[in-house]
CSV table of C-alpha atoms in Angstrom, one decimal:
chain,number,residue,atom,x,y,z
R,1,UNK,CA,7.8,25.0,22.7
R,2,UNK,CA,11.2,24.5,21.6
R,3,UNK,CA,13.0,23.6,18.2
R,4,UNK,CA,14.5,20.3,17.4
R,5,UNK,CA,17.3,20.8,16.0
R,6,UNK,CA,18.5,17.5,12.8
R,7,UNK,CA,21.6,16.7,12.1
R,8,UNK,CA,21.9,15.4,8.1
R,9,UNK,CA,24.4,13.9,6.7
R,10,UNK,CA,23.9,15.3,2.8
R,11,UNK,CA,26.5,12.2,1.7
R,12,UNK,CA,29.7,12.0,-0.1
R,13,UNK,CA,28.9,14.6,-3.3
R,14,UNK,CA,26.5,13.8,-5.8
R,15,UNK,CA,23.4,15.3,-5.1
R,16,UNK,CA,20.6,13.1,-5.9
R,17,UNK,CA,22.6,10.3,-3.5
R,18,UNK,CA,20.5,13.1,-0.7
R,19,UNK,CA,18.2,10.5,1.0
R,20,UNK,CA,14.0,12.2,0.7
R,21,UNK,CA,14.3,12.5,4.4
R,22,UNK,CA,17.0,14.5,4.6
R,23,UNK,CA,15.6,17.1,1.5
R,24,UNK,CA,12.1,17.1,2.6
R,25,UNK,CA,13.8,18.4,6.8
R,26,UNK,CA,16.3,20.6,5.0
R,27,UNK,CA,13.4,22.3,2.9
R,28,UNK,CA,11.0,22.4,6.2
R,29,UNK,CA,13.7,23.5,7.9
R,30,UNK,CA,12.9,28.0,10.2
R,31,UNK,CA,17.3,28.1,9.2
R,32,UNK,CA,19.7,25.7,7.8
R,33,UNK,CA,23.5,25.6,9.7
R,34,UNK,CA,26.5,24.9,7.5
R,35,UNK,CA,29.6,24.7,8.3
R,36,UNK,CA,32.2,26.9,7.2
R,37,UNK,CA,33.1,30.5,7.3
R,38,UNK,CA,31.8,31.4,4.7
R,39,UNK,CA,27.9,29.7,2.9
R,40,UNK,CA,29.2,29.4,-1.2
R,41,UNK,CA,32.8,28.0,0.2
R,42,UNK,CA,30.9,24.7,2.2
R,43,UNK,CA,30.8,21.7,0.3
R,44,UNK,CA,28.0,20.4,3.2
R,45,UNK,CA,25.6,23.1,1.3
R,46,UNK,CA,26.5,23.2,-2.9
R,47,UNK,CA,25.0,18.4,-2.2
R,48,UNK,CA,22.3,19.7,-0.5
R,49,UNK,CA,21.5,23.1,-2.7
R,50,UNK,CA,21.9,20.3,-5.8
R,51,UNK,CA,18.2,18.5,-4.1
R,52,UNK,CA,16.8,21.5,-2.8
R,53,UNK,CA,16.0,24.1,-5.7
R,54,UNK,CA,14.8,26.7,-3.2
R,55,UNK,CA,18.3,27.1,-0.8
R,56,UNK,CA,19.8,29.8,-1.8
R,57,UNK,CA,15.6,31.5,-0.1
R,58,UNK,CA,15.6,30.1,3.2
R,59,UNK,CA,18.1,31.5,6.2
R,60,UNK,CA,20.9,30.3,6.0
R,61,UNK,CA,23.8,30.3,8.0
R,62,UNK,CA,27.3,29.5,8.5
R,63,UNK,CA,28.8,28.1,11.7
R,64,UNK,CA,32.6,27.8,12.2
R,65,UNK,CA,33.8,24.2,13.7
R,66,UNK,CA,37.8,24.3,12.6
R,67,UNK,CA,40.4,21.6,13.2
R,68,UNK,CA,42.2,22.3,15.7
R,69,UNK,CA,44.1,19.8,18.0
R,70,UNK,CA,44.1,22.5,20.9
R,71,UNK,CA,41.0,21.0,22.9
R,72,UNK,CA,40.2,23.2,25.5
R,73,UNK,CA,40.3,25.8,22.4
R,74,UNK,CA,37.8,23.7,20.4
R,75,UNK,CA,35.8,22.3,24.0
R,76,UNK,CA,35.1,26.3,24.3
R,77,UNK,CA,34.4,27.2,20.0
R,78,UNK,CA,31.4,24.0,20.3
R,79,UNK,CA,30.2,25.3,23.8
R,80,UNK,CA,29.7,28.4,21.6
R,81,UNK,CA,28.1,27.0,19.0
R,82,UNK,CA,25.2,24.1,20.8
R,83,UNK,CA,24.1,28.3,22.5
R,84,UNK,CA,24.1,29.4,19.2
R,85,UNK,CA,21.5,27.0,18.0
R,86,UNK,CA,19.9,26.5,21.3
R,87,UNK,CA,18.8,30.3,20.8
R,88,UNK,CA,17.3,29.3,18.3
R,89,UNK,CA,15.5,26.5,19.3
R,90,UNK,CA,14.4,28.4,22.2
R,91,UNK,CA,12.4,30.5,19.9
R,92,UNK,CA,11.6,27.4,18.8
R,93,UNK,CA,12.5,26.9,15.1
R,94,UNK,CA,13.0,23.8,13.4
R,95,UNK,CA,17.4,23.9,12.4
R,96,UNK,CA,18.9,21.4,9.8
R,97,UNK,CA,22.3,20.7,10.4
R,98,UNK,CA,24.5,20.6,7.0
R,99,UNK,CA,27.3,17.5,7.3
R,100,UNK,CA,29.3,15.6,4.3
R,101,UNK,CA,28.6,11.5,4.7
R,102,UNK,CA,27.1,9.9,7.5
R,103,UNK,CA,26.2,12.0,10.9
R,104,UNK,CA,27.5,8.8,12.7
R,105,UNK,CA,30.6,8.2,11.4
R,106,UNK,CA,33.3,10.6,12.1
R,107,UNK,CA,30.8,13.7,12.1
R,108,UNK,CA,32.0,17.4,13.9
R,109,UNK,CA,28.3,17.6,14.3
R,110,UNK,CA,27.6,14.9,16.9
R,111,UNK,CA,30.3,17.6,19.1
R,112,UNK,CA,26.7,20.3,19.2
R,113,UNK,CA,24.4,17.0,18.5
R,114,UNK,CA,25.6,16.6,22.6
R,115,UNK,CA,25.4,18.9,24.0
R,116,UNK,CA,22.0,20.3,23.0
R,117,UNK,CA,20.7,17.2,24.2
R,118,UNK,CA,22.7,16.5,27.3
R,119,UNK,CA,21.1,20.9,28.2
R,120,UNK,CA,17.8,19.5,27.5
R,121,UNK,CA,16.6,20.0,24.0
R,122,UNK,CA,16.4,17.7,21.2
R,123,UNK,CA,18.0,17.0,18.6
R,124,UNK,CA,17.3,14.2,16.0
R,125,UNK,CA,20.1,12.3,13.7
R,126,UNK,CA,18.9,11.6,9.6
R,127,UNK,CA,21.7,9.3,7.9
R,128,UNK,CA,23.0,9.3,4.8
R,129,UNK,CA,24.9,8.0,2.7
R,130,UNK,CA,28.7,7.0,4.0
R,131,UNK,CA,32.5,7.4,1.6
R,132,UNK,CA,33.4,4.8,2.0
R,133,UNK,CA,30.0,2.5,0.4
R,134,UNK,CA,30.1,5.5,-2.2
R,135,UNK,CA,33.6,5.2,-3.3
R,136,UNK,CA,33.2,1.0,-3.8
R,137,UNK,CA,29.6,1.9,-5.3
R,138,UNK,CA,32.6,3.5,-7.7
R,139,UNK,CA,34.0,1.0,-7.7
R,140,UNK,CA,31.6,-0.9,-9.6
R,141,UNK,CA,32.8,-3.9,-6.9
R,142,UNK,CA,31.5,-4.3,-2.8
R,143,UNK,CA,33.2,-4.0,0.3
R,144,UNK,CA,32.3,-7.3,1.5
R,145,UNK,CA,30.5,-10.4,2.1
R,146,UNK,CA,29.5,-13.3,3.8
R,147,UNK,CA,31.3,-13.8,7.3
R,148,UNK,CA,34.0,-10.8,5.9
R,149,UNK,CA,34.2,-8.7,8.9
R,150,UNK,CA,34.9,-5.3,7.7
R,151,UNK,CA,37.5,-2.5,9.1
R,152,UNK,CA,36.7,1.4,8.9
R,153,UNK,CA,40.0,3.2,10.0
R,154,UNK,CA,40.9,6.7,10.4
R,155,UNK,CA,44.5,7.5,9.3
R,156,UNK,CA,45.1,9.8,12.2
R,157,UNK,CA,44.8,5.9,14.1
R,158,UNK,CA,48.4,5.6,15.5
R,159,UNK,CA,51.1,4.4,13.0
R,160,UNK,CA,52.1,1.4,15.3
R,161,UNK,CA,48.6,-0.1,15.2
R,162,UNK,CA,48.1,0.4,11.6
R,163,UNK,CA,50.0,-2.4,10.2
R,164,UNK,CA,48.5,-5.0,13.4
R,165,UNK,CA,45.3,-3.6,11.7
R,166,UNK,CA,46.2,-3.6,8.3
R,167,UNK,CA,47.0,-7.7,8.8
R,168,UNK,CA,42.8,-8.1,10.2
R,169,UNK,CA,40.5,-10.7,8.9
R,170,UNK,CA,37.7,-9.0,5.9
R,171,UNK,CA,38.0,-5.1,4.6
R,172,UNK,CA,39.8,-2.6,5.7
R,173,UNK,CA,38.6,0.4,4.9
R,174,UNK,CA,41.4,3.3,5.8
R,175,UNK,CA,39.7,7.5,6.2
R,176,UNK,CA,41.3,10.7,5.7
R,177,UNK,CA,44.5,9.8,5.1
R,178,UNK,CA,45.4,12.7,3.1
R,179,UNK,CA,49.2,14.1,4.0
R,180,UNK,CA,49.7,10.4,5.2
R,181,UNK,CA,48.7,9.2,2.0
R,182,UNK,CA,52.7,8.2,0.6
R,183,UNK,CA,53.4,6.9,4.2
R,184,UNK,CA,50.0,4.4,4.3
R,185,UNK,CA,51.1,3.4,0.7
R,186,UNK,CA,54.2,2.8,1.2
R,187,UNK,CA,53.7,-0.6,3.9
R,188,UNK,CA,50.1,-2.0,2.0
R,189,UNK,CA,52.7,-2.3,-1.1
R,190,UNK,CA,55.0,-4.2,2.4
R,191,UNK,CA,51.9,-5.6,3.4
R,192,UNK,CA,52.3,-7.5,-0.3
R,193,UNK,CA,48.2,-6.4,0.1
R,194,UNK,CA,46.8,-4.9,-3.0
R,195,UNK,CA,44.1,-1.8,-2.8
R,196,UNK,CA,42.3,1.2,-4.7
R,197,UNK,CA,41.9,4.4,-3.6
R,198,UNK,CA,39.1,6.6,-4.5
R,199,UNK,CA,39.8,10.6,-4.4
R,200,UNK,CA,37.0,13.9,-3.8
R,201,UNK,CA,34.6,11.0,-4.8
R,202,UNK,CA,31.8,12.0,-6.7
R,203,UNK,CA,33.5,15.4,-6.9
R,204,UNK,CA,33.8,17.0,-10.3
R,205,UNK,CA,37.6,16.1,-8.7
R,206,UNK,CA,37.1,12.9,-8.6
R,207,UNK,CA,40.2,9.9,-9.1
R,208,UNK,CA,40.5,6.1,-8.8
R,209,UNK,CA,43.0,5.0,-8.5
R,210,UNK,CA,43.0,1.5,-9.3
R,211,UNK,CA,46.9,-0.2,-8.3
R,212,UNK,CA,48.2,0.2,-5.2
R,213,UNK,CA,51.7,2.5,-6.4
R,214,UNK,CA,49.8,4.9,-8.2
R,215,UNK,CA,48.8,6.1,-5.2
R,216,UNK,CA,50.7,9.1,-5.3
R,217,UNK,CA,52.4,10.7,-1.8
R,218,UNK,CA,50.1,13.1,-1.0
R,219,UNK,CA,45.9,13.4,-1.7
R,220,UNK,CA,42.4,15.4,-0.9
R,221,UNK,CA,41.5,14.8,2.9
R,222,UNK,CA,38.2,13.8,1.4
R,223,UNK,CA,40.8,10.1,-0.1
R,224,UNK,CA,39.6,6.8,0.2
R,225,UNK,CA,42.2,3.4,0.2
R,226,UNK,CA,40.0,0.1,-0.1
R,227,UNK,CA,41.9,-3.5,0.8
R,228,UNK,CA,39.7,-6.0,0.3
R,229,UNK,CA,41.5,-9.9,0.8
R,230,UNK,CA,41.9,-12.5,-2.5
R,231,UNK,CA,38.5,-13.2,-3.3
R,232,UNK,CA,37.4,-16.8,-4.2
R,233,UNK,CA,35.8,-16.8,-7.5
R,234,UNK,CA,31.8,-17.3,-6.2
Z,1,UNK,CA,20.5,-1.4,-27.8
Z,2,UNK,CA,21.2,-3.8,-24.4
Z,3,UNK,CA,20.2,-2.3,-21.1
Z,4,UNK,CA,21.2,-1.9,-17.5
Z,5,UNK,CA,20.7,-3.7,-14.1
Z,6,UNK,CA,21.1,-1.7,-11.3
Z,7,UNK,CA,21.8,-2.6,-7.8
Z,8,UNK,CA,19.0,-0.2,-6.0
Z,9,UNK,CA,20.1,-0.6,-2.2
Z,10,UNK,CA,16.8,0.8,-1.1
Z,11,UNK,CA,17.9,1.1,2.7
Z,12,UNK,CA,16.7,-1.1,6.4
Z,13,UNK,CA,13.7,0.0,6.9
Z,14,UNK,CA,12.4,4.0,6.4
Z,15,UNK,CA,11.3,3.7,2.9
Z,16,UNK,CA,12.3,8.3,3.5
Z,17,UNK,CA,15.4,6.7,4.4
Z,18,UNK,CA,15.7,5.7,0.1
Z,19,UNK,CA,18.1,7.8,-1.9
Z,20,UNK,CA,16.5,10.3,-4.3
Z,21,UNK,CA,18.9,8.4,-6.9
Z,22,UNK,CA,17.1,5.2,-6.0
Z,23,UNK,CA,13.6,6.6,-5.9
Z,24,UNK,CA,13.8,8.3,-9.5
Z,25,UNK,CA,16.4,5.2,-11.2
Z,26,UNK,CA,13.5,2.9,-10.1
Z,27,UNK,CA,10.6,4.7,-11.9
Z,28,UNK,CA,12.6,5.2,-15.0
Z,29,UNK,CA,13.3,1.4,-15.2
Z,30,UNK,CA,12.0,-1.4,-17.4
Z,31,UNK,CA,11.9,-4.0,-14.8
Z,32,UNK,CA,12.0,-4.6,-11.0
Z,33,UNK,CA,13.0,-7.0,-8.8
Z,34,UNK,CA,12.5,-8.6,-6.4
Z,35,UNK,CA,14.2,-10.9,-3.5
Z,36,UNK,CA,12.1,-13.6,-2.3
Z,37,UNK,CA,9.6,-16.4,-3.7
Z,38,UNK,CA,6.4,-13.7,-3.9
Z,39,UNK,CA,6.9,-10.0,-4.0
Z,40,UNK,CA,4.0,-9.2,-1.9
Z,41,UNK,CA,6.3,-11.2,1.1
Z,42,UNK,CA,10.0,-8.8,0.5
Z,43,UNK,CA,10.6,-6.1,2.8
Z,44,UNK,CA,12.9,-3.8,0.4
Z,45,UNK,CA,9.7,-4.4,-2.5
Z,46,UNK,CA,7.8,-2.9,1.0
Z,47,UNK,CA,10.6,0.2,1.5
Z,48,UNK,CA,9.6,0.8,-1.8
Z,49,UNK,CA,6.3,0.9,-2.7
Z,50,UNK,CA,6.4,3.5,0.6
Z,51,UNK,CA,8.4,6.3,-1.7
Z,52,UNK,CA,8.0,5.0,-5.7
Z,53,UNK,CA,3.9,5.9,-5.8
Z,54,UNK,CA,3.6,4.2,-9.1
Z,55,UNK,CA,5.4,0.4,-7.7
Z,56,UNK,CA,2.2,-1.9,-8.2
Z,57,UNK,CA,2.1,-0.3,-11.9
Z,58,UNK,CA,5.2,-2.2,-12.8
Z,59,UNK,CA,6.7,-5.0,-14.1
Z,60,UNK,CA,7.8,-5.9,-10.9
Z,61,UNK,CA,9.5,-10.4,-10.6
Z,62,UNK,CA,9.7,-12.3,-7.7
Z,63,UNK,CA,13.4,-14.3,-8.2
Z,64,UNK,CA,14.3,-16.1,-5.1
Z,65,UNK,CA,17.1,-15.7,-3.4
Z,66,UNK,CA,17.8,-18.2,-0.7
Z,67,UNK,CA,20.1,-19.2,1.9
Z,68,UNK,CA,21.6,-22.3,1.2
Z,69,UNK,CA,25.1,-23.0,2.1
Z,70,UNK,CA,25.2,-26.1,-0.5
Z,71,UNK,CA,27.6,-23.7,-2.7
Z,72,UNK,CA,27.7,-25.9,-5.8
Z,73,UNK,CA,23.0,-25.2,-5.7
Z,74,UNK,CA,24.2,-21.8,-4.5
Z,75,UNK,CA,26.4,-21.1,-7.4
Z,76,UNK,CA,23.3,-22.5,-9.8
Z,77,UNK,CA,20.9,-20.8,-8.6
Z,78,UNK,CA,22.8,-17.7,-8.8
Z,79,UNK,CA,23.9,-18.2,-12.9
Z,80,UNK,CA,20.5,-19.1,-13.7
Z,81,UNK,CA,18.9,-15.7,-12.3
Z,82,UNK,CA,21.9,-13.5,-13.3
Z,83,UNK,CA,20.8,-15.6,-17.2
Z,84,UNK,CA,17.5,-14.2,-16.9
Z,85,UNK,CA,18.3,-10.8,-15.8
Z,86,UNK,CA,20.7,-10.3,-19.0
Z,87,UNK,CA,17.7,-12.0,-21.9
Z,88,UNK,CA,16.1,-8.5,-20.5
Z,89,UNK,CA,19.4,-7.2,-20.9
Z,90,UNK,CA,19.7,-8.0,-24.3
Z,91,UNK,CA,16.0,-6.7,-25.0
Z,92,UNK,CA,17.3,-2.7,-23.7
Z,93,UNK,CA,15.5,-2.7,-20.7
Z,94,UNK,CA,16.7,-1.0,-17.8
Z,95,UNK,CA,16.6,-3.2,-14.4
Z,96,UNK,CA,16.3,-2.3,-11.5
Z,97,UNK,CA,17.3,-4.9,-8.0
Z,98,UNK,CA,15.7,-3.7,-4.8
Z,99,UNK,CA,17.9,-4.4,-1.5
Z,100,UNK,CA,17.6,-4.3,1.9
Z,101,UNK,CA,20.3,-1.6,3.5
Z,102,UNK,CA,23.7,-0.7,0.8
Z,103,UNK,CA,24.6,-2.9,-1.9
Z,104,UNK,CA,28.0,-2.9,-1.0
Z,105,UNK,CA,27.8,-4.6,2.7
Z,106,UNK,CA,26.6,-8.5,2.7
Z,107,UNK,CA,24.4,-7.8,0.0
Z,108,UNK,CA,23.6,-11.5,-2.2
Z,109,UNK,CA,22.8,-9.4,-5.5
Z,110,UNK,CA,26.7,-8.8,-5.5
Z,111,UNK,CA,26.8,-12.9,-6.6
Z,112,UNK,CA,23.9,-11.8,-9.3
Z,113,UNK,CA,26.1,-8.3,-10.2
Z,114,UNK,CA,29.5,-10.3,-10.6
Z,115,UNK,CA,27.9,-12.7,-12.8
Z,116,UNK,CA,26.4,-9.6,-15.1
Z,117,UNK,CA,29.9,-7.6,-15.2
Z,118,UNK,CA,31.8,-11.2,-16.0
Z,119,UNK,CA,29.4,-12.0,-18.9
Z,120,UNK,CA,30.0,-8.0,-20.6
Z,121,UNK,CA,26.8,-6.3,-19.4
Z,122,UNK,CA,27.2,-2.9,-18.5
Z,123,UNK,CA,25.0,-2.9,-14.0
Z,124,UNK,CA,25.6,0.1,-11.9
Z,125,UNK,CA,24.8,0.6,-7.6
Z,126,UNK,CA,23.2,3.1,-6.1
Z,127,UNK,CA,24.0,3.5,-2.3
Z,128,UNK,CA,21.5,2.9,0.4
Z,129,UNK,CA,21.3,3.9,4.3
Z,130,UNK,CA,23.5,0.8,5.9
Z,131,UNK,CA,21.6,-1.1,9.2
Z,132,UNK,CA,24.4,0.1,11.1
Z,133,UNK,CA,24.8,4.2,10.5
Z,134,UNK,CA,21.0,3.8,10.3
Z,135,UNK,CA,20.2,2.4,14.0
Z,136,UNK,CA,23.5,4.2,15.2
Z,137,UNK,CA,20.6,7.1,14.5
Z,138,UNK,CA,18.3,5.8,16.4
Z,139,UNK,CA,19.8,5.5,19.2
Z,140,UNK,CA,20.7,9.3,18.4
Z,141,UNK,CA,24.1,8.6,18.9
Z,142,UNK,CA,28.1,8.9,17.0
Z,143,UNK,CA,30.0,4.8,15.5
Z,144,UNK,CA,32.8,6.9,15.5
Z,145,UNK,CA,34.9,10.0,16.4
Z,146,UNK,CA,37.4,11.0,15.7
Z,147,UNK,CA,40.9,8.6,15.3
Z,148,UNK,CA,38.5,5.3,16.6
Z,149,UNK,CA,38.2,2.7,14.3
Z,150,UNK,CA,34.9,0.7,13.2
Z,151,UNK,CA,34.4,-2.9,12.8
Z,152,UNK,CA,31.9,-4.7,11.3
Z,153,UNK,CA,31.9,-8.3,11.7
Z,154,UNK,CA,28.7,-10.7,11.0
Z,155,UNK,CA,27.9,-13.3,13.3
Z,156,UNK,CA,29.2,-15.9,10.8
Z,157,UNK,CA,32.3,-14.3,11.8
Z,158,UNK,CA,34.4,-18.0,13.4
Z,159,UNK,CA,34.1,-17.7,17.4
Z,160,UNK,CA,37.8,-18.9,18.0
Z,161,UNK,CA,38.3,-14.9,15.7
Z,162,UNK,CA,35.3,-13.2,17.5
Z,163,UNK,CA,37.0,-12.3,21.0
Z,164,UNK,CA,40.1,-11.1,19.2
Z,165,UNK,CA,37.2,-8.8,17.1
Z,166,UNK,CA,36.0,-8.1,20.7
Z,167,UNK,CA,38.9,-6.8,21.8
Z,168,UNK,CA,40.2,-4.6,19.6
Z,169,UNK,CA,40.5,-1.0,19.7
Z,170,UNK,CA,37.1,1.5,18.9
Z,171,UNK,CA,33.4,0.4,18.0
Z,172,UNK,CA,32.2,-3.2,16.9
Z,173,UNK,CA,29.5,-3.5,15.1
Z,174,UNK,CA,27.5,-7.4,14.8
Z,175,UNK,CA,25.5,-7.8,12.3
Z,176,UNK,CA,23.6,-10.6,11.2
Z,177,UNK,CA,23.3,-12.1,14.8
Z,178,UNK,CA,19.5,-14.3,15.3
Z,179,UNK,CA,20.2,-17.6,17.1
Z,180,UNK,CA,23.8,-16.9,18.1
Z,181,UNK,CA,22.8,-14.0,19.6
Z,182,UNK,CA,23.1,-15.6,23.3
Z,183,UNK,CA,26.2,-16.2,23.4
Z,184,UNK,CA,27.2,-12.4,21.8
Z,185,UNK,CA,25.7,-12.0,24.8
Z,186,UNK,CA,27.7,-14.2,26.7
Z,187,UNK,CA,30.9,-12.8,24.6
Z,188,UNK,CA,29.6,-9.5,25.8
Z,189,UNK,CA,29.7,-10.4,29.5
Z,190,UNK,CA,31.7,-11.9,29.7
Z,191,UNK,CA,34.5,-9.5,28.1
Z,192,UNK,CA,32.6,-6.9,30.5
Z,193,UNK,CA,31.7,-4.6,27.4
Z,194,UNK,CA,28.6,-2.5,26.7
Z,195,UNK,CA,26.1,-2.8,24.2
Z,196,UNK,CA,22.8,-1.9,23.1
Z,197,UNK,CA,20.8,-4.0,20.3
Z,198,UNK,CA,18.2,-3.1,18.1
Z,199,UNK,CA,16.9,-5.2,15.9
Z,200,UNK,CA,14.7,-4.2,12.7
Z,201,UNK,CA,15.2,-1.2,12.7
Z,202,UNK,CA,13.5,1.5,11.0
Z,203,UNK,CA,10.3,-1.9,10.9
Z,204,UNK,CA,7.1,-1.5,12.3
Z,205,UNK,CA,8.2,-4.1,15.1
Z,206,UNK,CA,11.3,-2.7,15.9
Z,207,UNK,CA,13.4,-3.5,19.4
Z,208,UNK,CA,15.4,-1.3,21.2
Z,209,UNK,CA,17.6,-3.1,23.7
Z,210,UNK,CA,20.1,-0.4,25.5
Z,211,UNK,CA,21.9,-2.5,28.2
Z,212,UNK,CA,24.0,-5.5,27.3
Z,213,UNK,CA,22.0,-8.8,29.4
Z,214,UNK,CA,18.8,-7.1,28.5
Z,215,UNK,CA,18.9,-8.7,25.1
Z,216,UNK,CA,17.8,-11.8,24.6
Z,217,UNK,CA,18.9,-15.5,23.9
Z,218,UNK,CA,17.8,-15.0,20.1
Z,219,UNK,CA,16.5,-12.5,18.2
Z,220,UNK,CA,15.5,-11.6,14.3
Z,221,UNK,CA,18.2,-12.0,11.6
Z,222,UNK,CA,18.1,-7.9,11.1
Z,223,UNK,CA,19.8,-7.5,14.7
Z,224,UNK,CA,22.3,-5.4,15.3
Z,225,UNK,CA,24.4,-4.6,19.1
Z,226,UNK,CA,27.0,-2.1,19.0
Z,227,UNK,CA,29.8,-1.8,21.5
Z,228,UNK,CA,31.9,1.3,22.1
Z,229,UNK,CA,33.9,1.7,23.8
Z,230,UNK,CA,34.2,4.2,27.3
Z,231,UNK,CA,34.1,7.7,25.9
Z,232,UNK,CA,35.7,11.0,27.0
Z,233,UNK,CA,33.5,13.6,27.9
Z,234,UNK,CA,33.7,15.7,24.5
C-alpha cells in the first residue's frame, strides 16, 4: 500500500499555536521532512519541537527548498524533491512535511504537493495559523469586522499595482516586505494611511511598531504590515 | 486581582483543528462563555467539546450575540454582555469566550473585547484556523502562491463594489454569501470566472461544489466561495 504525504502548517512561531491535528499527525509519521539545509537551522523544526516532545527521536530529513529566481532550475529542484518523497510513499510511509504558518498561503510546500498529487499519490493539507491573523492577535485587535474586505498583498507584487491595492476599501496586510519595507513605508505615509508592523511574530526576536513612521528601512523577511481603515466606534 | 478574558477561536469545525493553546486555555478557565441562546445549540461549544473532554463539567455560560440590524439595540446588548463579563473579571476569574473560526476575522466577540479593554481589563486573543484556509485545505489546493494577492470579501459588501473587487488580480474568497449566493454565482459566471464552494466546512453537513454553475440559489451562512486566477504550471 502506498503511503500518504501531509503538508503541515506549524503556525507562526509559538509551538502552542500548532493545531492538535498537526501535533498528532507529525507524531504518527514515519518520516518528518523539514525544509532547509540542516534540520537544526529550520524554524519550522524548532516550532514543531516545542509541541512534539519526541521529535528528535523521529526520522527527520532536511530538504532544501531554496528561493531562487531561475525558473528552470527551481522546477528541477522541485521535481527532485517530489521524487524523493514519492520513494518514501512507495515504501508505504506516512510523511509529514513541515511548513511555517499555513500551507494554503504562500507555502513552497505546495510545489511538492501538486507534483505528488499529479503523480497519483495521496497528499493532504493540515492547516496552521497564518502569520497575519497571529500578528493581529499579537496587536490585540481584529483584522476585519462587518462588511470590511481583507486584502493580503505580498510586497513582491508590482509596485505600480501596489498603490491601487493600497487604495482599496477594507484592511490591507502587506507580507514579505523585507528589503522593500522602506519603500512600502514611504508609500503608506504618502497615502496618509495608518499602519502597524509586527516583525518575527511569536518568535524570540519579535518586534512591534505601532506607527508607520517608526517602520525601519529594512526588516526581517517575516515582517508584516497591517493597514486598517479609520474605525467608527462600535 | 482582576481576572483575564480570552477570546478563543475554535476553528471551522473539526475539533482537532483547534490549537493546543486554545484547548489548554479553555481547560484552565473558571468560566467558559458560549455564544448563543442555549449552550448545547452552539456550534463553537460542540467543536470545543470534541477537544476538551471535561467541558461539560466546567462552568458554561450561554451569552446571546444576536445579529440584529438596529445599531442602538445592538450596542446596548454588547454593553450588557461586556458588563456581565467584567463582573466575572472583578471576581478574579479567567474567562474564555468561544468563537467559530478565528477571532480576528469577522468575529462578533471583538465587540465585547474592545469594550472590556476600554474599561481597563486584561483581554487576549487566541487564534483559530480561519474558515477560508480550512476550505482551501479541504479542496486540497492552496489559496495563493508567489506574488498573488488574496482578497477576502464578505458578501454583505455592496454589490456595486463587488464587481470591482471580483476583477482584482489574485484569489478572491467570498464569505457569508448565504442568501445572496445565487446573485454572487451569477456575477461569477457573467465575469467568466471559475469558482469552487465549500458549505459547512469540516462539519457533518459539509458540501463541496467544484464548478460555479453547480452553486445553488441559497446556501448555509457558513458557505465560502473561492475564485482563483488561471494557474500556470508550477
